[in-house]
mmCIF file of C-alpha atoms in Angstrom:
data_model
loop_
_atom_site.group_PDB
_atom_site.id
_atom_site.type_symbol
_atom_site.label_atom_id
_atom_site.label_comp_id
_atom_site.label_asym_id
_atom_site.label_seq_id
_atom_site.Cartn_x
_atom_site.Cartn_y
_atom_site.Cartn_z
ATOM 1 C CA MET A 1 -12.772 -12.446 16.673
ATOM 2 C CA PRO A 2 -15.692 -14.333 18.341
ATOM 3 C CA CYS A 3 -14.919 -17.943 19.263
ATOM 4 C CA TYR A 4 -17.640 -19.305 16.976
ATOM 5 C CA PHE A 5 -15.591 -18.137 14.002
ATOM 6 C CA PHE A 6 -12.715 -20.323 15.172
ATOM 7 C CA LEU A 7 -15.090 -23.249 15.623
ATOM 8 C CA TYR A 8 -16.408 -22.683 12.105
ATOM 9 C CA TYR A 9 -12.912 -22.584 10.633
ATOM 10 C CA ARG A 10 -11.892 -25.691 12.562
ATOM 11 C CA ARG A 11 -14.883 -27.619 11.253
ATOM 12 C CA GLU A 12 -14.301 -26.495 7.679
ATOM 13 C CA ILE A 13 -10.582 -27.265 7.807
ATOM 14 C CA ILE A 14 -11.259 -30.750 9.153
ATOM 15 C CA ASN A 15 -13.903 -31.278 6.474
ATOM 16 C CA ALA A 16 -11.457 -30.090 3.833
ATOM 17 C CA PHE A 17 -9.063 -32.824 4.859
ATOM 18 C CA TYR A 18 -11.401 -35.720 5.584
ATOM 19 C CA ARG A 19 -14.321 -35.248 3.216
ATOM 20 C CA ASP A 20 -12.522 -35.499 -0.113
ATOM 21 C CA SER A 21 -9.115 -35.400 -1.751
ATOM 22 C CA PHE A 22 -9.447 -31.794 -2.893
ATOM 23 C CA TYR A 23 -8.345 -30.440 0.477
ATOM 24 C CA LEU A 24 -6.401 -27.500 -0.942
ATOM 25 C CA ALA A 25 -9.255 -26.299 -3.149
ATOM 26 C CA ARG A 26 -11.637 -26.532 -0.186
ATOM 27 C CA LEU A 27 -9.295 -24.578 2.057
ATOM 28 C CA ARG A 28 -9.134 -21.825 -0.544
ATOM 29 C CA THR A 29 -12.894 -21.333 -0.195
ATOM 30 C CA LEU A 30 -12.569 -20.253 3.456
ATOM 31 C CA PRO A 31 -12.715 -16.495 4.102
ATOM 32 C CA GLY A 32 -9.219 -15.060 4.370
ATOM 33 C CA PHE A 33 -7.512 -18.187 3.033
ATOM 34 C CA GLY A 34 -5.282 -17.243 0.111
ATOM 35 C CA ALA A 35 -2.844 -19.494 -1.711
ATOM 36 C CA TYR A 36 -0.157 -19.189 0.964
ATOM 37 C CA THR A 37 -2.399 -19.772 4.008
ATOM 38 C CA ALA A 38 -4.205 -22.706 2.413
ATOM 39 C CA ALA A 39 -0.948 -24.369 1.371
ATOM 40 C CA ALA A 40 0.646 -23.775 4.781
ATOM 41 C CA VAL A 41 -2.308 -25.327 6.632
ATOM 42 C CA ALA A 42 -2.413 -28.283 4.247
ATOM 43 C CA ALA A 43 1.312 -28.945 4.564
ATOM 44 C CA ILE A 44 2.003 -28.109 8.201
ATOM 45 C CA ALA A 45 -1.263 -29.172 9.858
ATOM 46 C CA PHE A 46 -2.080 -32.208 7.717
ATOM 47 C CA GLY A 47 1.256 -33.228 6.213
ATOM 48 C CA GLN A 48 -0.062 -32.960 2.677
ATOM 49 C CA ARG A 49 2.286 -32.046 -0.136
ATOM 50 C CA ALA A 50 1.551 -28.399 -0.919
ATOM 51 C CA VAL A 51 3.710 -25.645 -2.365
ATOM 52 C CA VAL A 52 4.153 -23.035 0.373
ATOM 53 C CA VAL A 53 5.558 -19.727 -0.890
ATOM 54 C CA ASP A 54 5.855 -16.626 1.268
ATOM 55 C CA GLY A 55 8.305 -13.733 1.007
ATOM 56 C CA ASN A 56 11.054 -15.679 2.757
ATOM 57 C CA VAL A 57 10.664 -18.667 0.461
ATOM 58 C CA GLU A 58 10.650 -16.377 -2.579
ATOM 59 C CA ARG A 59 13.981 -14.940 -1.501
ATOM 60 C CA VAL A 60 15.567 -18.359 -0.916
ATOM 61 C CA VAL A 61 14.353 -19.774 -4.221
ATOM 62 C CA THR A 62 15.245 -16.764 -6.364
ATOM 63 C CA ARG A 63 18.781 -16.894 -4.957
ATOM 64 C CA LEU A 64 19.077 -20.648 -5.168
ATOM 65 C CA PHE A 65 18.217 -20.602 -8.881
ATOM 66 C CA ALA A 66 19.369 -17.013 -9.639
ATOM 67 C CA VAL A 67 15.966 -16.109 -11.090
ATOM 68 C CA ALA A 68 16.644 -13.212 -13.445
ATOM 69 C CA GLU A 69 13.039 -12.119 -13.964
ATOM 70 C CA ALA A 70 11.845 -9.376 -11.645
ATOM 71 C CA LEU A 71 9.080 -9.796 -9.104
ATOM 72 C CA PRO A 72 6.143 -9.801 -9.156
ATOM 73 C CA GLY A 73 6.290 -11.115 -12.728
ATOM 74 C CA ALA A 74 8.541 -13.974 -11.632
ATOM 75 C CA LYS A 75 6.042 -15.356 -9.104
ATOM 76 C CA PRO A 76 4.784 -18.190 -11.371
ATOM 77 C CA GLN A 77 8.392 -19.243 -12.068
ATOM 78 C CA VAL A 78 9.283 -19.085 -8.376
ATOM 79 C CA ARG A 79 6.263 -21.190 -7.533
ATOM 80 C CA ALA A 80 7.178 -23.763 -10.183
ATOM 81 C CA LEU A 81 10.765 -23.945 -8.906
ATOM 82 C CA THR A 82 9.539 -24.319 -5.324
ATOM 83 C CA ASP A 83 7.248 -27.096 -6.511
ATOM 84 C CA SER A 84 10.223 -28.836 -8.132
ATOM 85 C CA ILE A 85 12.112 -29.072 -4.813
ATOM 86 C CA THR A 86 9.178 -29.725 -2.463
ATOM 87 C CA PRO A 87 9.332 -33.349 -1.267
ATOM 88 C CA HIS A 88 6.333 -35.637 -1.015
ATOM 89 C CA ALA A 89 7.347 -36.722 2.470
ATOM 90 C CA ARG A 90 7.407 -34.261 5.386
ATOM 91 C CA ALA A 91 6.213 -31.376 3.232
ATOM 92 C CA GLY A 92 5.229 -29.420 6.325
ATOM 93 C CA ASP A 93 8.708 -29.693 7.821
ATOM 94 C CA PHE A 94 10.186 -28.638 4.490
ATOM 95 C CA ALA A 95 7.901 -25.601 4.271
ATOM 96 C CA GLN A 96 8.764 -24.477 7.799
ATOM 97 C CA ALA A 97 12.470 -25.055 7.190
ATOM 98 C CA MET A 98 12.407 -22.935 4.026
ATOM 99 C CA MET A 99 10.555 -20.109 5.766
ATOM 100 C CA ASP A 100 12.942 -20.213 8.736
ATOM 101 C CA LEU A 101 15.932 -20.301 6.389
ATOM 102 C CA GLY A 102 14.750 -17.133 4.690
ATOM 103 C CA ALA A 103 13.940 -15.418 7.983
ATOM 104 C CA THR A 104 17.213 -16.186 9.787
ATOM 105 C CA ILE A 105 19.955 -17.090 7.270
ATOM 106 C CA CYS A 106 18.974 -16.002 3.756
ATOM 107 C CA THR A 107 18.039 -12.513 4.905
ATOM 108 C CA PRO A 108 17.381 -9.536 2.606
ATOM 109 C CA ARG A 109 20.675 -7.897 3.594
ATOM 110 C CA ASN A 110 23.933 -9.489 4.708
ATOM 111 C CA PRO A 111 22.804 -13.098 4.207
ATOM 112 C CA LYS A 112 24.783 -15.622 6.262
ATOM 113 C CA CYS A 113 25.897 -17.738 3.312
ATOM 114 C CA LEU A 114 28.622 -19.529 5.316
ATOM 115 C CA LEU A 115 25.937 -20.967 7.599
ATOM 116 C CA CYS A 116 23.468 -21.845 4.850
ATOM 117 C CA PRO A 117 22.798 -25.542 4.177
ATOM 118 C CA LEU A 118 22.049 -24.638 0.538
ATOM 119 C CA ALA A 119 25.260 -22.673 0.013
ATOM 120 C CA GLU A 120 26.845 -25.218 -2.323
ATOM 121 C CA PRO A 121 24.064 -25.425 -4.935
ATOM 122 C CA CYS A 122 23.090 -21.734 -4.597
ATOM 123 C CA ALA A 123 23.614 -19.988 -7.941
ATOM 124 C CA ALA A 124 23.493 -16.496 -6.443
ATOM 125 C CA ARG A 125 26.185 -17.358 -3.887
ATOM 126 C CA ARG A 126 28.432 -18.818 -6.590
ATOM 127 C CA ALA A 127 28.035 -15.605 -8.574
ATOM 128 C CA GLY A 128 28.840 -13.562 -5.485
ATOM 129 C CA THR A 129 25.611 -11.574 -5.797
ATOM 130 C CA PRO A 130 23.060 -13.002 -3.343
ATOM 131 C CA GLU A 131 21.714 -9.573 -2.410
ATOM 132 C CA ALA A 132 20.868 -8.911 -6.067
ATOM 133 C CA PHE A 133 17.998 -11.398 -5.705
ATOM 134 C CA PRO A 134 15.087 -11.334 -5.803
ATOM 135 C CA VAL A 135 15.174 -8.861 -8.652
ATOM 136 C CA LYS A 136 12.662 -6.080 -8.044
ATOM 137 C CA ALA A 137 10.789 -4.343 -10.845
ATOM 138 C CA LYS A 138 11.703 -0.715 -11.263
ATOM 139 C CA LYS A 139 9.150 1.600 -9.734
ATOM 140 C CA ARG A 140 7.217 3.627 -12.223
ATOM 141 C CA ALA A 141 7.445 7.353 -11.824
ATOM 142 C CA ARG A 142 4.265 8.741 -10.313
ATOM 143 C CA PRO A 143 2.290 10.972 -12.661
ATOM 144 C CA VAL A 144 2.036 14.590 -11.576
ATOM 145 C CA ARG A 145 -1.256 16.431 -11.208
ATOM 146 C CA TYR A 146 -1.888 20.069 -10.439
ATOM 147 C CA GLY A 147 -4.484 21.880 -8.389
ATOM 148 C CA THR A 148 -5.391 25.203 -6.813
ATOM 149 C CA PHE A 149 -6.241 25.576 -3.133
ATOM 150 C CA PHE A 150 -8.609 28.485 -2.498
ATOM 151 C CA TRP A 151 -8.315 30.379 0.778
ATOM 152 C CA LEU A 152 -11.406 32.592 1.065
ATOM 153 C CA GLU A 153 -11.380 34.678 4.230
ATOM 154 C CA ALA A 154 -14.045 36.866 5.851
ATOM 155 C CA ASP A 155 -14.538 38.162 9.387
ATOM 156 C CA GLY A 156 -11.726 36.037 10.811
ATOM 157 C CA ALA A 157 -13.056 32.837 9.257
ATOM 158 C CA VAL A 158 -12.098 30.775 6.214
ATOM 159 C CA LEU A 159 -14.414 28.873 3.900
ATOM 160 C CA LEU A 160 -14.272 25.090 4.241
ATOM 161 C CA VAL A 161 -16.180 22.564 2.161
ATOM 162 C CA ARG A 162 -16.822 18.836 2.354
ATOM 163 C CA ARG A 163 -15.042 16.610 -0.139
ATOM 164 C CA PRO A 164 -17.339 14.412 -2.265
ATOM 165 C CA ASP A 165 -18.166 11.152 -0.498
ATOM 166 C CA LYS A 166 -16.635 9.143 -3.321
ATOM 167 C CA GLY A 167 -13.005 9.669 -4.184
ATOM 168 C CA LEU A 168 -9.877 10.707 -2.351
ATOM 169 C CA LEU A 169 -10.406 12.087 1.152
ATOM 170 C CA GLY A 170 -14.130 11.517 0.729
ATOM 171 C CA GLY A 171 -16.443 13.338 3.116
ATOM 172 C CA MET A 172 -13.664 15.227 4.875
ATOM 173 C CA ARG A 173 -13.446 18.963 5.479
ATOM 174 C CA ALA A 174 -11.147 20.764 3.080
ATOM 175 C CA LEU A 175 -10.336 24.036 1.423
ATOM 176 C CA PRO A 176 -12.126 24.437 -1.907
ATOM 177 C CA THR A 177 -10.043 23.219 -4.835
ATOM 178 C CA GLY A 178 -10.455 22.930 -8.533
ATOM 179 C CA PRO A 179 -10.086 19.532 -10.192
ATOM 180 C CA TRP A 180 -6.676 17.889 -9.959
ATOM 181 C CA SER A 181 -5.516 17.477 -13.536
ATOM 182 C CA ASP A 182 -2.548 17.498 -15.899
ATOM 183 C CA SER A 183 -3.137 21.167 -16.670
ATOM 184 C CA PRO A 184 -1.314 23.949 -14.803
ATOM 185 C CA PRO A 185 -3.371 25.335 -11.899
ATOM 186 C CA GLY A 186 -5.420 28.493 -12.284
ATOM 187 C CA LEU A 187 -8.357 30.464 -10.937
ATOM 188 C CA ALA A 188 -11.121 29.162 -13.183
ATOM 189 C CA ASP A 189 -12.615 26.983 -10.439
ATOM 190 C CA ALA A 190 -12.686 29.571 -7.659
ATOM 191 C CA PRO A 191 -15.682 29.059 -5.337
ATOM 192 C CA VAL A 192 -16.839 32.687 -5.711
ATOM 193 C CA ALA A 193 -16.011 35.709 -7.813
ATOM 194 C CA ALA A 194 -13.452 37.727 -5.861
ATOM 195 C CA ASP A 195 -10.122 39.483 -6.192
ATOM 196 C CA TRP A 196 -7.996 36.339 -6.085
ATOM 197 C CA THR A 197 -4.220 36.427 -5.675
ATOM 198 C CA LEU A 198 -1.935 33.513 -6.522
ATOM 199 C CA ARG A 199 0.666 33.083 -3.801
ATOM 200 C CA ASN A 200 4.229 31.880 -4.202
ATOM 201 C CA ALA A 201 3.777 29.048 -1.707
ATOM 202 C CA ALA A 202 3.915 25.583 -3.263
ATOM 203 C CA ILE A 203 1.933 22.681 -1.833
ATOM 204 C CA ARG A 204 3.234 19.217 -2.634
ATOM 205 C CA HIS A 205 1.636 15.967 -1.547
ATOM 206 C CA VAL A 206 2.311 12.390 -2.610
ATOM 207 C CA PHE A 207 -0.587 9.961 -2.955
ATOM 208 C CA THR A 208 -0.139 6.286 -3.732
ATOM 209 C CA HIS A 209 -0.689 6.673 -7.467
ATOM 210 C CA PHE A 210 0.206 10.274 -8.205
ATOM 211 C CA GLU A 211 1.947 13.380 -6.942
ATOM 212 C CA LEU A 212 -0.064 16.544 -6.444
ATOM 213 C CA ASN A 213 1.553 19.941 -6.917
ATOM 214 C CA GLY A 214 -0.682 22.782 -5.826
ATOM 215 C CA VAL A 215 -0.692 26.526 -5.539
ATOM 216 C CA LEU A 216 -2.482 28.724 -3.043
ATOM 217 C CA ALA A 217 -4.953 31.388 -4.136
ATOM 218 C CA THR A 218 -6.259 33.840 -1.554
ATOM 219 C CA ALA A 219 -9.048 36.381 -1.372
ATOM 220 C CA THR A 220 -10.661 38.399 1.406
ATOM 221 C CA LEU A 221 -14.300 39.435 1.594
ATOM 222 C CA ALA A 222 -15.698 42.261 3.680
ATOM 223 C CA ARG A 223 -18.284 39.884 5.172
ATOM 224 C CA HIS A 224 -19.563 36.337 4.947
ATOM 225 C CA ILE A 225 -21.525 35.290 1.888
ATOM 226 C CA GLY A 226 -24.468 33.316 3.159
ATOM 227 C CA ALA A 227 -25.321 31.621 -0.133
ATOM 228 C CA VAL A 228 -21.889 30.113 -0.714
ATOM 229 C CA GLU A 229 -21.648 26.340 -0.343
ATOM 230 C CA GLY A 230 -19.603 25.271 2.676
ATOM 231 C CA GLU A 231 -19.053 26.517 6.218
ATOM 232 C CA TRP A 232 -17.158 29.457 7.648
ATOM 233 C CA TRP A 233 -14.610 28.149 10.108
ATOM 234 C CA PRO A 234 -12.788 30.425 12.584
ATOM 235 C CA ILE A 235 -9.168 30.665 11.506
ATOM 236 C CA GLU A 236 -7.934 30.531 15.081
ATOM 237 C CA ARG A 237 -9.659 27.132 15.484
ATOM 238 C CA LEU A 238 -8.542 25.492 12.251
ATOM 239 C CA ASP A 239 -6.644 22.884 14.235
ATOM 240 C CA GLU A 240 -10.057 21.592 15.374
ATOM 241 C CA ALA A 241 -11.418 21.170 11.836
ATOM 242 C CA GLY A 242 -9.857 17.733 11.300
ATOM 243 C CA LEU A 243 -8.320 18.688 7.983
ATOM 244 C CA PRO A 244 -6.456 15.930 6.123
ATOM 245 C CA ARG A 245 -2.697 16.352 5.958
ATOM 246 C CA LEU A 246 -2.886 17.677 2.389
ATOM 247 C CA PHE A 247 -5.046 20.626 3.431
ATOM 248 C CA ALA A 248 -3.119 21.130 6.653
ATOM 249 C CA LYS A 249 -0.130 21.755 4.381
ATOM 250 C CA ALA A 250 -2.148 24.433 2.589
ATOM 251 C CA VAL A 251 -2.947 26.070 5.935
ATOM 252 C CA GLU A 252 0.745 25.976 6.850
ATOM 253 C CA ALA A 253 1.593 27.547 3.495
ATOM 254 C CA MET A 254 -0.893 30.326 4.191
ATOM 255 C CA GLU A 255 0.587 30.937 7.632
ATOM 256 C CA SER A 256 4.083 31.129 6.160
ATOM 257 C CA GLU A 257 2.858 33.729 3.664
ATOM 258 C CA ALA A 258 1.273 35.878 6.363
#
């Protein structure tokens, strides 16, 4: 990052402290300053009372008070509880102590409760279940979508297309596919009319928000079709096509079927 950005931030941070009493609100207006960063700067750099909550502090507080609600829904409650124990004096020292406590003593696994200065009032320790906190929300099952991967071969080459610029894997080379939907895969969206064969190979790929289960359909033409949309890529050089992992799996499935 160029040094003038640091100079800009320094000036704005100083202004946030000296110009008016709304230092925290002013810090939040700086690019990249979220609630945690703004509060940490206010407390640690300027000694102002601010509620500093990071992942370590969340863990300490949820165990200290045995917060039953799962994260992230419990974040407002955790913040309010942290606010209730944050002192007016030496708020920066308190914030750093809480973060260090979570990082070194009140760890996610095998917390060192015997060494913890908050062991006596800690509700989770008294219950014998410190590792049960913070409670995590159950992960939702990913929805499943289906698709067909079309392998169209001619003269030692396979047809590749470009994915639409907008959407998953935008602008990248790929095998033609039909839409990914809730419906079982089929041949309705084949790129050309041909004698298509559905293979037994299954192609599974997990995206962030859904799981894709695909099948491979293959066809061979006697020669290239010039009018078809896409490019004919030599099969022996497919490793140079820069295919995303999803479509590399389809190529591997084709090779295993050969």
